[in-house]
Amino acid sequence: MEILNDKINNEEKSDDTTIQYELNNGGNISYYENDGGITYISNSDTLDETKGIKFDKEKCKRIAEDFIKKSDIIKYEELELQSAYVGETVETSEGEKDISYVLYYMKKSPYNMEYYGVSPGIKILIDSNYEIAQFTSINKEILKKAGKYEKIDADEAAKKIIGNKGVQIAGVSVDEKLDVSVDKIKVCLYSDPLGMQQKYFAPYYVMSGKDRNNEK
């Protein structure tokens, strides 16, 4: 909070694993003890819909990386920039302008496998005053292999998906997805959402394809 020029007014434990901090600017922080996750939201007036700009992307990157290094929430050298994009726009008399810019730094996987789910890392939102308006961080450690993991090969996994056996299909009920064809297969490390206690990252097949209605 010192880095963001803010102060904590009040601390309260909202449940068994979450601590809430009220800030003097009207914002708040939540700290999730299970996974070391942190969410920060400044006051509701931060994203000014009357003030749109065209963001200097390099300046945004410098602000985000300076904050990561100074706060040391996650070691900067453990991260890599995954994506950077305009978060929200507004129509002005001069045309469409941007009011927020988002940078997402993901923690590097030691096994060169991407994460699936809510990846460990930090997502930072910068407002039109070039100040950090929000961030979310999750810092999960992967130190070593825990042991052997029983696996099936990709062809068998694809057959299970096509046969609707032991699978999870994103977005809809499995029963609505019939005659699925698999176009792309990758192995990822599954990462639980913010606030969840996760002992192990398990490898998952993540497959994409289409159903008989040609829907993804």
CSV table of C-alpha atoms in Angstrom, one decimal:
chain,number,residue,atom,x,y,z
A,1,MET,CA,0.0,0.0,0.0
A,2,GLU,CA,2.9,2.3,0.6
A,3,ILE,CA,4.0,1.8,-3.0
A,4,LEU,CA,0.4,2.7,-4.2
A,5,ASN,CA,0.4,5.7,-1.8
A,6,ASP,CA,-2.4,4.3,0.2
A,7,LYS,CA,-3.1,3.3,3.8
A,8,ILE,CA,-5.1,0.6,5.6
A,9,ASN,CA,-8.0,1.9,7.8
A,10,ASN,CA,-9.5,-1.3,9.0
A,11,GLU,CA,-8.9,-5.1,9.0
A,12,GLU,CA,-11.6,-7.8,9.2
A,13,LYS,CA,-11.6,-11.5,8.7
A,14,SER,CA,-14.6,-12.2,6.5
A,15,ASP,CA,-14.4,-16.0,6.7
A,16,ASP,CA,-12.0,-18.7,7.8
A,17,THR,CA,-9.5,-18.0,5.1
A,18,THR,CA,-10.0,-14.5,3.8
A,19,ILE,CA,-8.9,-11.2,5.4
A,20,GLN,CA,-10.5,-7.9,4.2
A,21,TYR,CA,-8.7,-4.6,4.4
A,22,GLU,CA,-10.5,-1.3,4.0
A,23,LEU,CA,-8.4,1.5,2.6
A,24,ASN,CA,-8.5,5.3,3.2
A,25,ASN,CA,-9.2,6.0,-0.5
A,26,GLY,CA,-12.4,3.9,-0.4
A,27,GLY,CA,-10.9,0.9,-1.9
A,28,ASN,CA,-10.2,-2.6,-0.5
A,29,ILE,CA,-7.8,-5.5,-0.4
A,30,SER,CA,-8.7,-9.2,0.1
A,31,TYR,CA,-6.0,-11.6,1.2
A,32,TYR,CA,-6.7,-15.3,0.7
A,33,GLU,CA,-4.7,-17.3,3.1
A,34,ASN,CA,-5.1,-20.7,1.3
A,35,ASP,CA,-3.1,-19.7,-1.7
A,36,GLY,CA,-1.5,-16.4,-0.9
A,37,GLY,CA,-3.8,-14.7,-3.4
A,38,ILE,CA,-4.4,-10.9,-3.2
A,39,THR,CA,-7.0,-8.7,-4.9
A,40,TYR,CA,-6.8,-4.9,-4.8
A,41,ILE,CA,-9.5,-2.5,-6.0
A,42,SER,CA,-9.1,1.2,-5.5
A,43,ASN,CA,-12.1,3.5,-5.1
A,44,SER,CA,-15.0,3.4,-7.6
A,45,ASP,CA,-14.2,6.7,-9.1
A,46,THR,CA,-10.8,5.6,-10.4
A,47,LEU,CA,-12.0,4.5,-13.8
A,48,ASP,CA,-13.2,7.9,-15.1
A,49,GLU,CA,-15.6,7.4,-18.0
A,50,THR,CA,-15.3,11.0,-19.0
A,51,LYS,CA,-11.5,10.8,-19.6
A,52,GLY,CA,-10.4,8.5,-22.3
A,53,ILE,CA,-6.9,8.3,-23.7
A,54,LYS,CA,-4.7,6.3,-26.1
A,55,PHE,CA,-2.4,4.4,-23.7
A,56,ASP,CA,1.3,4.4,-24.1
A,57,LYS,CA,1.8,0.7,-24.0
A,58,GLU,CA,5.5,0.9,-23.0
A,59,LYS,CA,4.7,3.3,-20.2
A,60,CYS,CA,2.1,0.9,-18.9
A,61,LYS,CA,4.6,-1.9,-19.0
A,62,ARG,CA,7.1,0.1,-17.0
A,63,ILE,CA,4.5,1.0,-14.4
A,64,ALA,CA,3.4,-2.6,-14.0
A,65,GLU,CA,6.9,-4.0,-13.8
A,66,ASP,CA,8.1,-1.3,-11.4
A,67,PHE,CA,5.3,-2.2,-9.1
A,68,ILE,CA,6.0,-6.0,-9.3
A,69,LYS,CA,9.7,-5.4,-8.5
A,70,LYS,CA,9.1,-3.0,-5.6
A,71,SER,CA,6.2,-4.9,-4.0
A,72,ASP,CA,7.9,-8.3,-4.4
A,73,ILE,CA,4.5,-10.0,-4.2
A,74,ILE,CA,5.9,-12.4,-6.8
A,75,LYS,CA,9.6,-12.5,-7.8
A,76,TYR,CA,9.8,-10.6,-11.1
A,77,GLU,CA,12.3,-13.1,-12.6
A,78,GLU,CA,9.7,-15.9,-12.1
A,79,LEU,CA,7.2,-14.1,-14.4
A,80,GLU,CA,6.7,-13.6,-18.1
A,81,LEU,CA,4.3,-11.2,-19.8
A,82,GLN,CA,1.4,-13.3,-21.1
A,83,SER,CA,-0.8,-10.6,-22.6
A,84,ALA,CA,-1.4,-6.8,-22.6
A,85,TYR,CA,-4.6,-5.3,-23.9
A,86,VAL,CA,-7.1,-2.4,-23.5
A,87,GLY,CA,-9.5,-3.3,-20.7
A,88,GLU,CA,-12.4,-0.8,-21.3
A,89,THR,CA,-13.3,1.9,-23.8
A,90,VAL,CA,-15.7,4.8,-23.8
A,91,GLU,CA,-17.2,7.0,-26.6
A,92,THR,CA,-16.2,10.6,-26.4
A,93,SER,CA,-16.8,13.6,-28.7
A,94,GLU,CA,-13.4,12.8,-30.2
A,95,GLY,CA,-14.3,9.2,-30.9
A,96,GLU,CA,-13.6,6.0,-28.9
A,97,LYS,CA,-11.0,6.3,-26.2
A,98,ASP,CA,-9.5,3.9,-23.7
A,99,ILE,CA,-10.0,4.2,-19.9
A,100,SER,CA,-8.1,1.1,-18.7
A,101,TYR,CA,-5.2,-1.1,-19.8
A,102,VAL,CA,-4.5,-4.6,-18.5
A,103,LEU,CA,-1.2,-6.5,-18.3
A,104,TYR,CA,-1.1,-10.1,-17.3
A,105,TYR,CA,2.2,-11.7,-16.1
A,106,MET,CA,2.1,-15.4,-15.7
A,107,LYS,CA,4.4,-17.4,-13.4
A,108,LYS,CA,6.8,-19.6,-15.5
A,109,SER,CA,6.1,-23.3,-15.3
A,110,PRO,CA,9.3,-25.3,-14.5
A,111,TYR,CA,8.1,-28.1,-16.8
A,112,ASN,CA,7.5,-25.9,-19.9
A,113,MET,CA,3.7,-26.6,-19.7
A,114,GLU,CA,1.1,-23.9,-19.7
A,115,TYR,CA,-1.4,-23.6,-16.9
A,116,TYR,CA,-5.1,-24.3,-17.3
A,117,GLY,CA,-7.5,-22.6,-15.0
A,118,VAL,CA,-6.5,-19.5,-13.0
A,119,SER,CA,-2.8,-19.4,-13.5
A,120,PRO,CA,-0.3,-18.3,-10.8
A,121,GLY,CA,0.8,-14.8,-11.6
A,122,ILE,CA,-0.4,-11.2,-11.4
A,123,LYS,CA,-2.9,-9.2,-13.5
A,124,ILE,CA,-2.6,-5.4,-13.2
A,125,LEU,CA,-5.2,-2.8,-14.4
A,126,ILE,CA,-3.9,0.7,-15.1
A,127,ASP,CA,-6.3,3.7,-15.3
A,128,SER,CA,-6.2,6.8,-17.6
A,129,ASN,CA,-4.1,8.6,-15.0
A,130,TYR,CA,-1.4,5.9,-15.4
A,131,GLU,CA,-2.1,4.7,-11.9
A,132,ILE,CA,-2.7,1.1,-10.8
A,133,ALA,CA,-6.4,0.9,-10.2
A,134,GLN,CA,-6.7,-2.9,-9.6
A,135,PHE,CA,-4.6,-6.0,-9.4
A,136,THR,CA,-5.0,-9.7,-8.7
A,137,SER,CA,-2.1,-12.0,-7.8
A,138,ILE,CA,-1.8,-15.7,-7.0
A,139,ASN,CA,1.5,-17.1,-5.9
A,140,LYS,CA,1.6,-20.9,-6.0
A,141,GLU,CA,4.9,-22.8,-5.8
A,142,ILE,CA,6.0,-25.7,-8.0
A,143,LEU,CA,9.2,-27.0,-6.5
A,144,LYS,CA,9.5,-30.6,-7.5
A,145,LYS,CA,7.7,-33.7,-8.8
A,146,ALA,CA,5.5,-35.1,-6.1
A,147,GLY,CA,5.4,-38.7,-7.5
A,148,LYS,CA,4.1,-40.7,-10.4
A,149,TYR,CA,0.8,-39.8,-12.0
A,150,GLU,CA,-1.2,-42.5,-13.8
A,151,LYS,CA,-1.9,-41.4,-17.3
A,152,ILE,CA,-3.6,-42.4,-20.5
A,153,ASP,CA,-2.5,-41.5,-24.0
A,154,ALA,CA,-4.0,-38.7,-26.0
A,155,ASP,CA,-5.9,-41.1,-28.3
A,156,GLU,CA,-7.7,-42.8,-25.4
A,157,ALA,CA,-8.5,-39.4,-23.9
A,158,ALA,CA,-9.9,-38.2,-27.2
A,159,LYS,CA,-12.2,-41.3,-27.3
A,160,LYS,CA,-13.5,-40.5,-23.9
A,161,ILE,CA,-14.4,-37.0,-25.0
A,162,ILE,CA,-16.1,-38.2,-28.1
A,163,GLY,CA,-17.9,-40.8,-26.0
A,164,ASN,CA,-18.8,-38.2,-23.2
A,165,LYS,CA,-17.0,-40.3,-20.6
A,166,GLY,CA,-15.1,-38.7,-17.7
A,167,VAL,CA,-14.8,-35.3,-19.3
A,168,GLN,CA,-15.7,-31.7,-18.6
A,169,ILE,CA,-16.7,-29.6,-21.5
A,170,ALA,CA,-16.5,-25.8,-21.0
A,171,GLY,CA,-19.6,-23.6,-21.2
A,172,VAL,CA,-22.4,-26.1,-21.5
A,173,SER,CA,-23.8,-29.4,-20.3
A,174,VAL,CA,-22.0,-32.4,-21.7
A,175,ASP,CA,-25.3,-33.8,-22.8
A,176,GLU,CA,-25.7,-30.9,-25.2
A,177,LYS,CA,-22.4,-31.7,-27.0
A,178,LEU,CA,-22.9,-34.7,-29.3
A,179,ASP,CA,-20.7,-36.1,-32.1
A,180,VAL,CA,-17.7,-34.2,-31.0
A,181,SER,CA,-14.6,-34.1,-33.2
A,182,VAL,CA,-11.2,-33.2,-31.6
A,183,ASP,CA,-9.0,-30.9,-33.6
A,184,LYS,CA,-6.3,-29.8,-31.1
A,185,ILE,CA,-4.7,-31.5,-28.1
A,186,LYS,CA,-2.4,-30.1,-25.5
A,187,VAL,CA,-1.2,-31.1,-22.0
A,188,CYS,CA,-1.6,-28.4,-19.3
A,189,LEU,CA,-1.1,-28.1,-15.5
A,190,TYR,CA,-4.5,-27.5,-13.9
A,191,SER,CA,-4.6,-24.6,-11.6
A,192,ASP,CA,-7.4,-24.0,-9.1
A,193,PRO,CA,-9.2,-20.6,-8.8
A,194,LEU,CA,-8.3,-17.8,-6.4
A,195,GLY,CA,-8.7,-18.7,-2.7
A,196,MET,CA,-8.6,-22.5,-3.2
A,197,GLN,CA,-6.0,-24.6,-1.4
A,198,GLN,CA,-4.2,-26.6,-4.0
A,199,LYS,CA,-1.6,-29.2,-2.9
A,200,TYR,CA,-0.6,-30.4,-6.4
A,201,PHE,CA,-0.8,-29.3,-10.0
A,202,ALA,CA,-2.1,-32.2,-12.0
A,203,PRO,CA,-1.5,-32.6,-15.7
A,204,TYR,CA,-4.6,-32.5,-17.8
A,205,TYR,CA,-5.4,-33.0,-21.5
A,206,VAL,CA,-7.1,-29.9,-22.9
A,207,MET,CA,-8.7,-30.6,-26.2
A,208,SER,CA,-10.6,-28.4,-28.6
A,209,GLY,CA,-12.9,-29.3,-31.4
A,210,LYS,CA,-16.5,-29.0,-32.7
A,211,ASP,CA,-19.8,-30.8,-32.2
A,212,ARG,CA,-22.3,-31.9,-34.8
A,213,ASN,CA,-23.7,-28.3,-35.0
A,214,ASN,CA,-20.2,-27.1,-35.9
A,215,GLU,CA,-20.0,-25.2,-32.6
A,216,LYS,CA,-16.6,-25.0,-30.8
